[in-house]
PDB file of C-alpha atoms and ligand atoms in Angstrom:
ATOM      1  CA  MET A 162      11.213 -35.971 -20.188  1.00  0.00           C
ATOM      2  CA  SER A 163      12.237 -32.561 -18.800  1.00  0.00           C
ATOM      3  CA  ALA A 164      10.552 -29.590 -20.138  1.00  0.00           C
ATOM      4  CA  PRO A 165      12.883 -27.159 -22.106  1.00  0.00           C
ATOM      5  CA  ALA A 166      14.532 -24.468 -20.056  1.00  0.00           C
ATOM      6  CA  VAL A 167      13.335 -20.877 -20.406  1.00  0.00           C
ATOM      7  CA  VAL A 168      15.916 -18.145 -20.453  1.00  0.00           C
ATOM      8  CA  ILE A 169      15.655 -15.123 -18.265  1.00  0.00           C
ATOM      9  CA  PRO A 170      17.958 -12.443 -20.028  1.00  0.00           C
ATOM     10  CA  GLU A 171      20.575 -10.628 -17.989  1.00  0.00           C
ATOM     11  CA  ARG A 172      19.287  -7.973 -15.639  1.00  0.00           C
ATOM     12  CA  SER A 173      15.580  -8.792 -16.121  1.00  0.00           C
ATOM     13  CA  GLY A 174      12.842 -10.882 -14.378  1.00  0.00           C
ATOM     14  CA  THR A 175       9.684 -12.757 -14.972  1.00  0.00           C
ATOM     15  CA  ALA A 176       6.718 -14.341 -13.168  1.00  0.00           C
ATOM     16  CA  PHE A 177       4.529 -17.442 -13.782  1.00  0.00           C
ATOM     17  CA  ALA A 178       2.246 -19.798 -12.111  1.00  0.00           C
ATOM     18  CA  LEU A 179       3.623 -22.911 -10.373  1.00  0.00           C
ATOM     19  CA  PRO A 180       1.060 -25.529  -9.522  1.00  0.00           C
ATOM     20  CA  ARG A 181       1.159 -27.596  -6.336  1.00  0.00           C
ATOM     21  CA  GLY A 182       3.287 -30.710  -6.899  1.00  0.00           C
ATOM     22  CA  ALA A 183       5.213 -29.229  -9.829  1.00  0.00           C
ATOM     23  CA  THR A 184       8.999 -28.684  -9.642  1.00  0.00           C
ATOM     24  CA  LEU A 185      10.878 -25.581 -10.573  1.00  0.00           C
ATOM     25  CA  THR A 186      14.512 -25.901 -11.440  1.00  0.00           C
ATOM     26  CA  VAL A 187      16.538 -22.619 -11.311  1.00  0.00           C
ATOM     27  CA  ILE A 188      19.696 -23.057 -13.321  1.00  0.00           C
ATOM     28  CA  ASP A 189      22.839 -20.816 -13.390  1.00  0.00           C
ATOM     29  CA  PRO A 190      23.996 -21.480 -16.984  1.00  0.00           C
ATOM     30  CA  ARG A 191      27.303 -19.656 -16.927  1.00  0.00           C
ATOM     31  CA  GLY A 192      28.099 -19.600 -13.221  1.00  0.00           C
ATOM     32  CA  GLU A 193      28.326 -16.801 -10.700  1.00  0.00           C
ATOM     33  CA  GLN A 194      24.918 -15.479 -11.273  1.00  0.00           C
ATOM     34  CA  VAL A 195      22.217 -14.757  -8.720  1.00  0.00           C
ATOM     35  CA  ALA A 196      18.565 -15.335  -9.232  1.00  0.00           C
ATOM     36  CA  ASP A 197      15.938 -13.791  -6.741  1.00  0.00           C
ATOM     37  CA  LEU A 198      12.866 -16.019  -6.222  1.00  0.00           C
ATOM     38  CA  LEU A 199       9.506 -14.870  -4.754  1.00  0.00           C
ATOM     39  CA  ALA A 200       6.456 -17.029  -4.011  1.00  0.00           C
ATOM     40  CA  PHE A 201       2.949 -15.969  -3.383  1.00  0.00           C
ATOM     41  CA  ASN A 202      -0.169 -18.111  -2.681  1.00  0.00           C
ATOM     42  CA  ALA A 203      -1.962 -17.990  -6.121  1.00  0.00           C
ATOM     43  CA  ASP A 204      -5.246 -17.992  -4.262  1.00  0.00           C
ATOM     44  CA  ASP A 205      -4.489 -15.303  -1.865  1.00  0.00           C
ATOM     45  CA  LEU A 206      -1.711 -12.886  -2.395  1.00  0.00           C
ATOM     46  CA  ASP A 207      -1.634 -11.877   1.340  1.00  0.00           C
ATOM     47  CA  GLU A 208       0.240 -15.227   1.852  1.00  0.00           C
ATOM     48  CA  VAL A 209       3.790 -14.771   0.851  1.00  0.00           C
ATOM     49  CA  ILE A 210       7.258 -16.245   1.282  1.00  0.00           C
ATOM     50  CA  SER A 211       8.827 -15.391   4.586  1.00  0.00           C
ATOM     51  CA  SER A 212      12.568 -15.210   5.319  1.00  0.00           C
ATOM     52  CA  GLY A 213      11.769 -14.720   9.025  1.00  0.00           C
ATOM     53  CA  ARG A 214       9.561 -17.862   9.370  1.00  0.00           C
ATOM     54  CA  THR A 215      11.829 -19.951   7.222  1.00  0.00           C
ATOM     55  CA  LEU A 216      15.125 -19.186   8.970  1.00  0.00           C
ATOM     56  CA  ASP A 217      13.373 -19.569  12.468  1.00  0.00           C
ATOM     57  CA  TYR A 218      12.030 -23.038  11.634  1.00  0.00           C
ATOM     58  CA  ALA A 219      15.317 -24.145   9.680  1.00  0.00           C
ATOM     59  CA  GLU A 220      17.410 -22.946  12.534  1.00  0.00           C
ATOM     60  CA  THR A 221      20.094 -22.025  10.063  1.00  0.00           C
ATOM     61  CA  ILE A 222      20.759 -19.538   7.445  1.00  0.00           C
ATOM     62  CA  ARG A 223      22.404 -22.175   5.211  1.00  0.00           C
ATOM     63  CA  LEU A 224      19.347 -23.448   3.358  1.00  0.00           C
ATOM     64  CA  THR A 225      19.730 -26.420   1.077  1.00  0.00           C
ATOM     65  CA  THR A 226      18.282 -29.679   0.045  1.00  0.00           C
ATOM     66  CA  GLY A 227      15.624 -30.824   2.502  1.00  0.00           C
ATOM     67  CA  HIS A 228      14.717 -27.368   3.743  1.00  0.00           C
ATOM     68  CA  LYS A 229      11.307 -26.036   3.419  1.00  0.00           C
ATOM     69  CA  LEU A 230      10.431 -22.337   2.558  1.00  0.00           C
ATOM     70  CA  TYR A 231       7.628 -21.080   4.644  1.00  0.00           C
ATOM     71  CA  SER A 232       5.058 -18.477   4.261  1.00  0.00           C
ATOM     72  CA  ASN A 233       4.093 -15.577   6.566  1.00  0.00           C
ATOM     73  CA  ARG A 234       1.321 -17.972   7.729  1.00  0.00           C
ATOM     74  CA  SER A 235       3.721 -20.712   8.565  1.00  0.00           C
ATOM     75  CA  ARG A 236       2.661 -23.037   5.705  1.00  0.00           C
ATOM     76  CA  VAL A 237       5.161 -24.646   3.416  1.00  0.00           C
ATOM     77  CA  MET A 238       5.292 -23.022   0.029  1.00  0.00           C
ATOM     78  CA  LEU A 239       8.357 -24.802  -1.472  1.00  0.00           C
ATOM     79  CA  GLU A 240      10.652 -27.537  -0.544  1.00  0.00           C
ATOM     80  CA  ILE A 241      14.211 -27.654  -1.731  1.00  0.00           C
ATOM     81  CA  ILE A 242      14.585 -31.130  -3.215  1.00  0.00           C
ATOM     82  CA  ALA A 243      17.989 -30.819  -4.940  1.00  0.00           C
ATOM     83  CA  ASP A 244      20.829 -28.306  -4.816  1.00  0.00           C
ATOM     84  CA  THR A 245      24.312 -28.535  -6.427  1.00  0.00           C
ATOM     85  CA  VAL A 246      25.578 -25.416  -4.673  1.00  0.00           C
ATOM     86  CA  GLY A 247      24.436 -25.167  -1.103  1.00  0.00           C
ATOM     87  CA  ILE A 248      25.245 -21.444  -0.743  1.00  0.00           C
ATOM     88  CA  HIS A 249      22.292 -19.108  -1.117  1.00  0.00           C
ATOM     89  CA  ASP A 250      21.022 -16.045   0.762  1.00  0.00           C
ATOM     90  CA  PHE A 251      17.653 -15.360   2.465  1.00  0.00           C
ATOM     91  CA  LEU A 252      18.709 -12.180   4.309  1.00  0.00           C
ATOM     92  CA  LEU A 253      18.824  -9.343   1.877  1.00  0.00           C
ATOM     93  CA  THR A 254      15.977  -7.728  -0.109  1.00  0.00           C
ATOM     94  CA  PRO A 255      15.941  -7.637  -3.910  1.00  0.00           C
ATOM     95  CA  CYS A 256      18.386  -5.010  -5.392  1.00  0.00           C
ATOM     96  CA  SER A 257      16.586  -1.894  -6.390  1.00  0.00           C
ATOM     97  CA  THR A 258      16.888   1.733  -7.535  1.00  0.00           C
ATOM     98  CA  ASP A 259      17.744   2.642  -4.055  1.00  0.00           C
ATOM     99  CA  THR A 260      20.397  -0.123  -3.803  1.00  0.00           C
ATOM    100  CA  PHE A 261      22.152   1.489  -6.739  1.00  0.00           C
ATOM    101  CA  LEU A 262      22.073   4.977  -5.153  1.00  0.00           C
ATOM    102  CA  HIS A 263      23.298   3.520  -1.834  1.00  0.00           C
ATOM    103  CA  PHE A 264      26.120   1.237  -2.995  1.00  0.00           C
ATOM    104  CA  TYR A 265      27.007   2.367  -6.662  1.00  0.00           C
ATOM    105  CA  PRO A 266      26.655   6.136  -6.671  1.00  0.00           C
ATOM    106  CA  THR A 267      28.910   6.442  -9.687  1.00  0.00           C
ATOM    107  CA  LEU A 268      27.127   3.848 -11.871  1.00  0.00           C
ATOM    108  CA  PRO A 269      24.052   4.280 -13.886  1.00  0.00           C
ATOM    109  CA  VAL A 270      21.056   3.560 -11.734  1.00  0.00           C
ATOM    110  CA  HIS A 271      19.139   0.378 -12.542  1.00  0.00           C
ATOM    111  CA  ARG A 272      15.675  -0.622 -11.235  1.00  0.00           C
ATOM    112  CA  GLY A 273      17.189  -3.939 -10.166  1.00  0.00           C
ATOM    113  CA  CYS A 274      15.481  -7.142  -9.221  1.00  0.00           C
ATOM    114  CA  PHE A 275      12.901  -5.222  -7.234  1.00  0.00           C
ATOM    115  CA  GLY A 276      11.840  -3.221 -10.363  1.00  0.00           C
ATOM    116  CA  ASN A 277      11.870  -6.323 -12.493  1.00  0.00           C
ATOM    117  CA  LEU A 278       9.810  -8.255 -10.116  1.00  0.00           C
ATOM    118  CA  ALA A 279       7.209  -5.495  -9.572  1.00  0.00           C
ATOM    119  CA  GLU A 280       6.676  -5.265 -13.355  1.00  0.00           C
ATOM    120  CA  ALA A 281       6.619  -9.044 -13.908  1.00  0.00           C
ATOM    121  CA  LEU A 282       4.157  -9.477 -10.870  1.00  0.00           C
ATOM    122  CA  ALA A 283       1.869  -6.628 -11.629  1.00  0.00           C
ATOM    123  CA  PRO A 284      -0.279  -8.712 -14.053  1.00  0.00           C
ATOM    124  CA  TYR A 285      -0.995 -11.092 -11.197  1.00  0.00           C
ATOM    125  CA  GLY A 286      -2.141  -8.273  -8.884  1.00  0.00           C
ATOM    126  CA  VAL A 287       1.039  -7.980  -6.815  1.00  0.00           C
ATOM    127  CA  THR A 288       1.840  -4.367  -6.090  1.00  0.00           C
ATOM    128  CA  PRO A 289       5.406  -3.308  -5.157  1.00  0.00           C
ATOM    129  CA  ASP A 290       4.779  -2.913  -1.392  1.00  0.00           C
ATOM    130  CA  ARG A 291       4.030  -6.588  -1.149  1.00  0.00           C
ATOM    131  CA  ILE A 292       7.370  -7.547  -2.333  1.00  0.00           C
ATOM    132  CA  PRO A 293       9.310  -9.194   0.570  1.00  0.00           C
ATOM    133  CA  ILE A 294      12.803 -10.617   1.053  1.00  0.00           C
ATOM    134  CA  ALA A 295      13.438 -12.829  -1.873  1.00  0.00           C
ATOM    135  CA  PHE A 296      15.229 -16.346  -1.563  1.00  0.00           C
ATOM    136  CA  ASN A 297      18.285 -15.390  -3.467  1.00  0.00           C
ATOM    137  CA  CYS A 298      19.423 -18.449  -5.278  1.00  0.00           C
ATOM    138  CA  PHE A 299      23.320 -18.681  -5.486  1.00  0.00           C
ATOM    139  CA  MET A 300      23.803 -15.391  -3.550  1.00  0.00           C
ATOM    140  CA  ASN A 301      26.948 -15.658  -1.368  1.00  0.00           C
ATOM    141  CA  VAL A 302      26.525 -13.510   1.744  1.00  0.00           C
ATOM    142  CA  PRO A 303      29.067 -14.730   4.449  1.00  0.00           C
ATOM    143  CA  ILE A 304      28.699 -13.399   7.900  1.00  0.00           C
ATOM    144  CA  ASP A 305      31.769 -12.659  10.227  1.00  0.00           C
ATOM    145  CA  SER A 306      30.991 -14.679  13.334  1.00  0.00           C
ATOM    146  CA  GLU A 307      32.948 -12.280  15.517  1.00  0.00           C
ATOM    147  CA  THR A 308      31.598  -8.989  14.340  1.00  0.00           C
ATOM    148  CA  GLY A 309      28.338 -10.024  12.503  1.00  0.00           C
ATOM    149  CA  LYS A 310      29.386  -7.972   9.366  1.00  0.00           C
ATOM    150  CA  LEU A 311      27.918  -9.100   6.136  1.00  0.00           C
ATOM    151  CA  LYS A 312      29.791  -9.286   2.961  1.00  0.00           C
ATOM    152  CA  VAL A 313      28.432  -9.812  -0.553  1.00  0.00           C
ATOM    153  CA  LEU A 314      30.890 -12.065  -2.473  1.00  0.00           C
ATOM    154  CA  PRO A 315      30.639 -13.658  -5.925  1.00  0.00           C
ATOM    155  CA  PRO A 316      28.508 -16.691  -6.059  1.00  0.00           C
ATOM    156  CA  VAL A 317      30.395 -19.933  -5.779  1.00  0.00           C
ATOM    157  CA  SER A 318      28.003 -21.521  -8.531  1.00  0.00           C
ATOM    158  CA  LYS A 319      29.558 -22.872 -11.630  1.00  0.00           C
ATOM    159  CA  ALA A 320      28.018 -23.208 -15.105  1.00  0.00           C
ATOM    160  CA  GLY A 321      25.082 -25.664 -15.036  1.00  0.00           C
ATOM    161  CA  ASP A 322      24.627 -25.530 -11.211  1.00  0.00           C
ATOM    162  CA  HIS A 323      21.061 -25.525 -10.123  1.00  0.00           C
ATOM    163  CA  VAL A 324      18.387 -25.667  -7.394  1.00  0.00           C
ATOM    164  CA  VAL A 325      15.271 -27.668  -7.552  1.00  0.00           C
ATOM    165  CA  PHE A 326      12.080 -26.576  -5.617  1.00  0.00           C
ATOM    166  CA  ARG A 327       8.851 -28.497  -5.199  1.00  0.00           C
ATOM    167  CA  ALA A 328       5.730 -26.517  -4.840  1.00  0.00           C
ATOM    168  CA  ASP A 329       3.545 -27.414  -1.823  1.00  0.00           C
ATOM    169  CA  MET A 330       0.701 -25.103  -2.941  1.00  0.00           C
ATOM    170  CA  ASP A 331      -0.520 -23.419  -6.023  1.00  0.00           C
ATOM    171  CA  LEU A 332       1.928 -20.515  -6.385  1.00  0.00           C
ATOM    172  CA  ILE A 333       2.693 -17.357  -8.324  1.00  0.00           C
ATOM    173  CA  ILE A 334       6.567 -17.232  -8.698  1.00  0.00           C
ATOM    174  CA  GLY A 335       8.700 -14.251  -9.414  1.00  0.00           C
ATOM    175  CA  LEU A 336      12.247 -14.961 -10.630  1.00  0.00           C
ATOM    176  CA  THR A 337      15.073 -12.697 -11.766  1.00  0.00           C
ATOM    177  CA  ALA A 338      18.545 -12.616 -13.278  1.00  0.00           C
ATOM    178  CA  CYS A 339      20.162 -10.226 -10.648  1.00  0.00           C
ATOM    179  CA  SER A 340      21.272  -6.762 -11.593  1.00  0.00           C
ATOM    180  CA  ALA A 341      23.610  -5.774  -8.881  1.00  0.00           C
ATOM    181  CA  PRO A 342      27.325  -5.864  -9.629  1.00  0.00           C
ATOM    182  CA  ASP A 343      28.762  -7.172  -6.313  1.00  0.00           C
ATOM    183  CA  SER A 344      26.201 -10.040  -6.118  1.00  0.00           C
ATOM    184  CA  ASN A 345      27.255 -11.401  -9.486  1.00  0.00           C
ATOM    185  CA  GLY A 346      31.052 -11.131  -9.532  1.00  0.00           C
ATOM    186  CA  GLY A 347      30.873  -7.944 -11.478  1.00  0.00           C
ATOM    187  CA  THR A 348      29.177  -9.219 -14.640  1.00  0.00           C
ATOM    188  CA  PHE A 349      25.570  -9.896 -15.614  1.00  0.00           C
ATOM    189  CA  LYS A 350      24.534 -13.141 -17.014  1.00  0.00           C
ATOM    190  CA  PRO A 351      21.164 -14.876 -17.799  1.00  0.00           C
ATOM    191  CA  ILE A 352      19.251 -17.327 -15.648  1.00  0.00           C
ATOM    192  CA  GLU A 353      17.381 -20.305 -16.822  1.00  0.00           C
ATOM    193  CA  TYR A 354      14.456 -22.146 -15.275  1.00  0.00           C
ATOM    194  CA  ARG A 355      12.340 -25.265 -15.954  1.00  0.00           C
ATOM    195  CA  ILE A 356       9.132 -26.430 -14.794  1.00  0.00           C
ATOM    196  CA  ASP A 357       8.363 -30.231 -14.622  1.00  0.00           C
TER     197      ASP A 357
HETATM  198 ZN1  LIG B 141      19.337  -8.240  -7.737  1.00  0.00          ZN
END
């Protein structure tokens, strides 16, 4: 029996413990919605998910089923064991107040995934400067192979698409429903997750 899904309301975030061996399913319930995922070693917050280590060892930026997400200490934190989408991002930092000032100067400023993660992780002892590049579930960031130019396009995820991660150590997880217009096709939707 699967555990019931928990809803992360639009433009918000949460944090929770994920024990070693448990699986975390991140679900896009309506489609075209990004979820930023962070992982910290529950026993030592200095050990944290690392984009650089992970992309180096994977030898690709296209992370999907079978790929492992590494810490700054080169230990496996999470393994992707199922993925119905195959397009995610591990290059860009969580959207923030500064993201809005930079890219959306005419829109109301939002604290973004960064602010949501900072608040959700504070009770676990994570201070804002510890927040690294997140694994951005469903985020679609194609790279022009000639020029290297990045684009942020709407996710290709459809309603019900999901990614399943298995924890390789006891973790504190931060997870959001992303707040940035371009990342989410211009609308803001909830994200759901399940721990089994
Ligand atoms: Zn975001």
